[in-house]
Every structure is written in C-alpha cells, then in structure tokens.
Amino acid sequence: MKLCAATEAAILKAAAALRQGKLVVMPTETVYGLAADATNPDAIRKVFEAKGRPAENPLIVHVADLGQVMGVAAHVPEAAAKLIKRFWPGPLTLVLPKHPEIPAEVTAGLDTVGVRMPAHPVALDLIRAAGLPLAAPSANRFMRLSPTKAENIDPELAEKVAMILDGGPCYIGLESTVVDCTEDVPRILRPGGVTRADIQSALGYPLGELPLGGARKSPGMYRRHYAPRTPLSVVDALEEGQAGLVVGPARSEHQISMPNDARAYASSLYDMLHRLDGMGLDAIYVQRPPSGPEWEAVHDRLKKAGARD
Ligand code: TXA
Ligand code: MG
C-alpha cells in the first residue's frame, strides 16, 4: 500500500526512495507536496511528468535548516533574511538567486529559485532523513485543486509515486505566499498563507507592485488554476437549488456553510471544493467571501478556480 501513516519507519523508507530518485507525496502545513531530490534532474523530470505540468513552471525547493539554503541559493539578500527570521518555518516561499548546484530543470531555466522551509514536522523530518533539499510542487495534476488531505490525491498521480505519507489535514489549506526577493523592493508573486500586511510589517516598508502584464516574472501564474473539474462561479448570493459554498448558515442540503474568518475559511476551502467536485454537479457556486486584506489569498484562488481559460 502506497498510502501510509507518517511514522518514523515510513519517513525513513520514503527518504530512501527519494535518495534513489523516486517521488514521494509529503504533507506540509499548506498543501500536500509531490517531493523529489532537488539535485537530481531525472527525479525532477518525473515530477513534471506526474503532474502533467509544463516545463516552464518552476518548482519550490524545500529545506529543513538554514545551512541547506546555502546550497540552494547563491546568496540571501537582506530583505529575504528578515523574512526568513520572521516567518520560517512557515507558509512563505522566497525567490532568491539560484545556486549553481540546483539543476535548471527545477527552476525552468530561470537564474532564480523559490525556497521554503515548511512548518510541518513530517516534511521537516523527511528532508532531514533524506539529507537533501526537496523540490515539491503541490501534489495535484496541472490546473487542478491542491490536496489538503491524503485521500484527495488524484489516483493517476498516486500511481506515479513510491509512497504517500499521510500527515492528516493541512492546517493552512492554501499554498504559500511567494515573494520575489531578487529586486531592490520585494514583491508578492502569489498571495498565500502569510498576509501582505504581515510581510510589510516584518520588512518595515511597503512591498513593491507587480507591473501589469508582469506574469513572466513568475511563469507559473496562469489565469485558470486551482480549479475543480465542475465549472465554478463566484456569486453574490446562491439562489434556491444552487449547490456550493455560502458564508454563514446553509439554506439547503447542497450548500456548505463556510466560516466567516479568513484563516478558517482557507483551511477548509480546497477540501470542500473537492467534496463538491465529487458530487456530479453541473455547476458549483461560491458566495463571494468578505473583502478585506486577510482574504486576499482566498479571493485569488477563487478567481483562478472560476476563470474559463
Ligand atoms: O505551499 C506551497 O507553496 C506548496 C507546498 C507543497 O510547499 N507548493 C506549491 O508549489 O504550491 P507549486 O509548484 O504548485 O507552486 C509554486 C509557485 C508557482 O506558481 C511558481 O511559478 C512559483 O511558485 N515559483 C517557483 N519558483 C519560482 C521562481 N524561481 N521565480 C518565480 N516564481 C517561482
Ligand atoms: Mg500548485
């Protein structure tokens, strides 16, 4: 059986598989990751193949200690050092100048690399046991919802990995915030588990703005992404008979009540969308969550999940 509880023995077995260039699904605090040895180009090619992901979309490299960062990034700019001190381990990915040891396959040929120290004990133990930095995109097929529970992992993807370590539900529930630290002023490339306000307060100055049409800076930013198979629309209110997510009390059996708190909402969003996606509906409707800075990542994911191309 590939799916196993993340015991010490299972973690050691998974670490050995990673050292042999195989793939392992690991839990993190944000979403499950599809992990491979970040220094092995063959292993990295398997990741792209298993996800059906275009080669132009770079992977995040996961580390367990600061020493490891030195083998992944060429250097750590001052702003990045501040953010590391404040938010690692945690749901924050920093884009840094790439170390020559990291193969071009990982970064899709860019001279920068995304690095993150996850806050999940299983991920940290696995990285340490493997003795390797681990490249790990979210463990979903390209464009689809990221799994926040082991049972939500796509069976097609599960076939291509040596092991799936079950670490229970991911408590953040949305991917990490990606911050580009290679320019003078850091910028958010993808909102996520750490809010803009918290990052600005740690830096002591405002983040930069992304230029319009600046998507090339982060090649993985597609208009449609994080999407269930069932068409999804964000609406002001659900009509009678429409199935989906509401904020506050549900009024019919196909409506799922979501919390009115951004963190709690984010933590269950993908799981609820997975559940609705498995119900054979014609459409999923999501009541627009409250506005406000702490909801930025939720709005970003819903917008992409609802995009038509
Ligand atoms: O929470 C997360 O970040 C999860 C867990 C598993 O750590 N990982 C994740 O990976 O969401 P992935 O590959 O699904 O998304 C990584 C994002 C992509 O949008 C990619 O474009 C961006 O990070 N990224 C990675 N390296 C980059 C780089 N060098 N420059 C710009 N963007 C980069
Ligand atoms: Mg992803």
Short mmCIF file of C-alpha atoms and ligand atoms in Angstrom, two decimals, residues 26 28 30-34 51 53 57-60 62 91 93 95-96 106-107 110 112-114 116 118 136-140 146 174-178 189-190 217-221 225-226, ligand 1:
data_model
loop_
_atom_site.label_atom_id
_atom_site.label_comp_id
_atom_site.label_asym_id
_atom_site.label_seq_id
_atom_site.Cartn_x
_atom_site.Cartn_y
_atom_site.Cartn_z
CA MET A 26 4.55 14.57 1.71
CA THR A 28 3.12 20.27 4.58
CA THR A 30 -0.14 24.45 3.34
CA VAL A 31 -0.99 21.60 0.93
CA TYR A 32 0.46 18.15 0.13
CA GLY A 33 3.64 18.31 -1.96
CA LEU A 34 4.99 15.97 -4.65
CA LYS A 51 1.75 16.39 -12.68
CA ARG A 53 2.93 20.27 -15.73
CA ASN A 57 6.74 26.39 -14.47
CA PRO A 58 9.47 26.33 -11.78
CA LEU A 59 9.35 24.25 -8.58
CA ILE A 60 9.78 25.32 -4.96
CA HIS A 62 12.05 22.80 0.49
CA PRO A 91 3.94 29.25 4.50
CA THR A 93 8.39 30.98 -0.34
CA VAL A 95 12.51 33.73 -4.73
CA LEU A 96 16.30 34.09 -4.45
CA VAL A 106 13.98 22.76 -11.11
CA THR A 107 13.82 26.46 -11.93
CA LEU A 110 15.50 30.80 -14.54
CA THR A 112 16.32 32.39 -9.54
CA VAL A 113 14.94 29.69 -7.23
CA GLY A 114 11.90 29.51 -4.92
CA ARG A 116 10.68 27.45 1.56
CA PRO A 118 7.80 24.19 5.71
CA ALA A 136 7.96 19.87 -4.32
CA PRO A 137 5.10 21.39 -6.22
CA SER A 138 1.59 20.89 -4.89
CA ALA A 139 0.59 17.23 -5.34
CA ASN A 140 -2.20 17.89 -7.85
CA SER A 146 -4.26 21.07 -4.49
CA LEU A 174 -3.81 27.24 0.75
CA GLU A 175 -0.37 27.38 -0.86
CA SER A 176 2.46 29.53 0.47
CA THR A 177 2.88 33.22 -0.31
CA VAL A 178 5.59 33.59 -2.99
CA LEU A 189 4.11 36.91 -6.91
CA ARG A 190 1.39 34.74 -5.35
CA LYS A 217 8.34 37.08 -13.70
CA SER A 218 6.52 34.10 -12.29
CA PRO A 219 5.84 31.74 -15.15
CA GLY A 220 3.53 29.58 -13.03
CA MET A 221 0.87 32.27 -12.75
CA HIS A 225 -5.65 27.27 -11.87
CA TYR A 226 -6.62 25.58 -8.61
O1 TXA B 1 2.61 25.90 -0.28
C1 TXA B 1 3.26 25.69 -1.29
O2 TXA B 1 3.96 26.56 -1.83
C2 TXA B 1 3.21 24.27 -1.88
C3 TXA B 1 3.82 23.31 -0.86
C4 TXA B 1 3.92 21.90 -1.37
O3 TXA B 1 5.06 23.80 -0.44
N1 TXA B 1 3.88 24.22 -3.13
C5 TXA B 1 3.39 24.81 -4.26
O4 TXA B 1 4.18 24.60 -5.36
O5 TXA B 1 2.35 25.42 -4.27
P1 TXA B 1 3.68 24.88 -6.84
O6 TXA B 1 4.78 24.36 -7.69
O7 TXA B 1 2.35 24.30 -7.04
O8 TXA B 1 3.66 26.42 -6.96
C6 TXA B 1 4.87 27.14 -6.94
C7 TXA B 1 4.69 28.54 -7.44
C8 TXA B 1 4.45 28.53 -8.92
O9 TXA B 1 3.41 29.39 -9.22
C9 TXA B 1 5.77 29.03 -9.49
O10 TXA B 1 5.61 29.76 -10.66
C10 TXA B 1 6.32 29.88 -8.37
O11 TXA B 1 5.90 29.26 -7.19
N2 TXA B 1 7.80 29.86 -8.42
C11 TXA B 1 8.63 28.85 -8.09
N3 TXA B 1 9.91 29.17 -8.35
C12 TXA B 1 9.91 30.43 -8.86
C13 TXA B 1 10.90 31.32 -9.36
N4 TXA B 1 12.19 30.99 -9.39
N5 TXA B 1 10.51 32.52 -9.82
C14 TXA B 1 9.21 32.86 -9.78
N6 TXA B 1 8.21 32.08 -9.36
C15 TXA B 1 8.55 30.87 -8.91
#
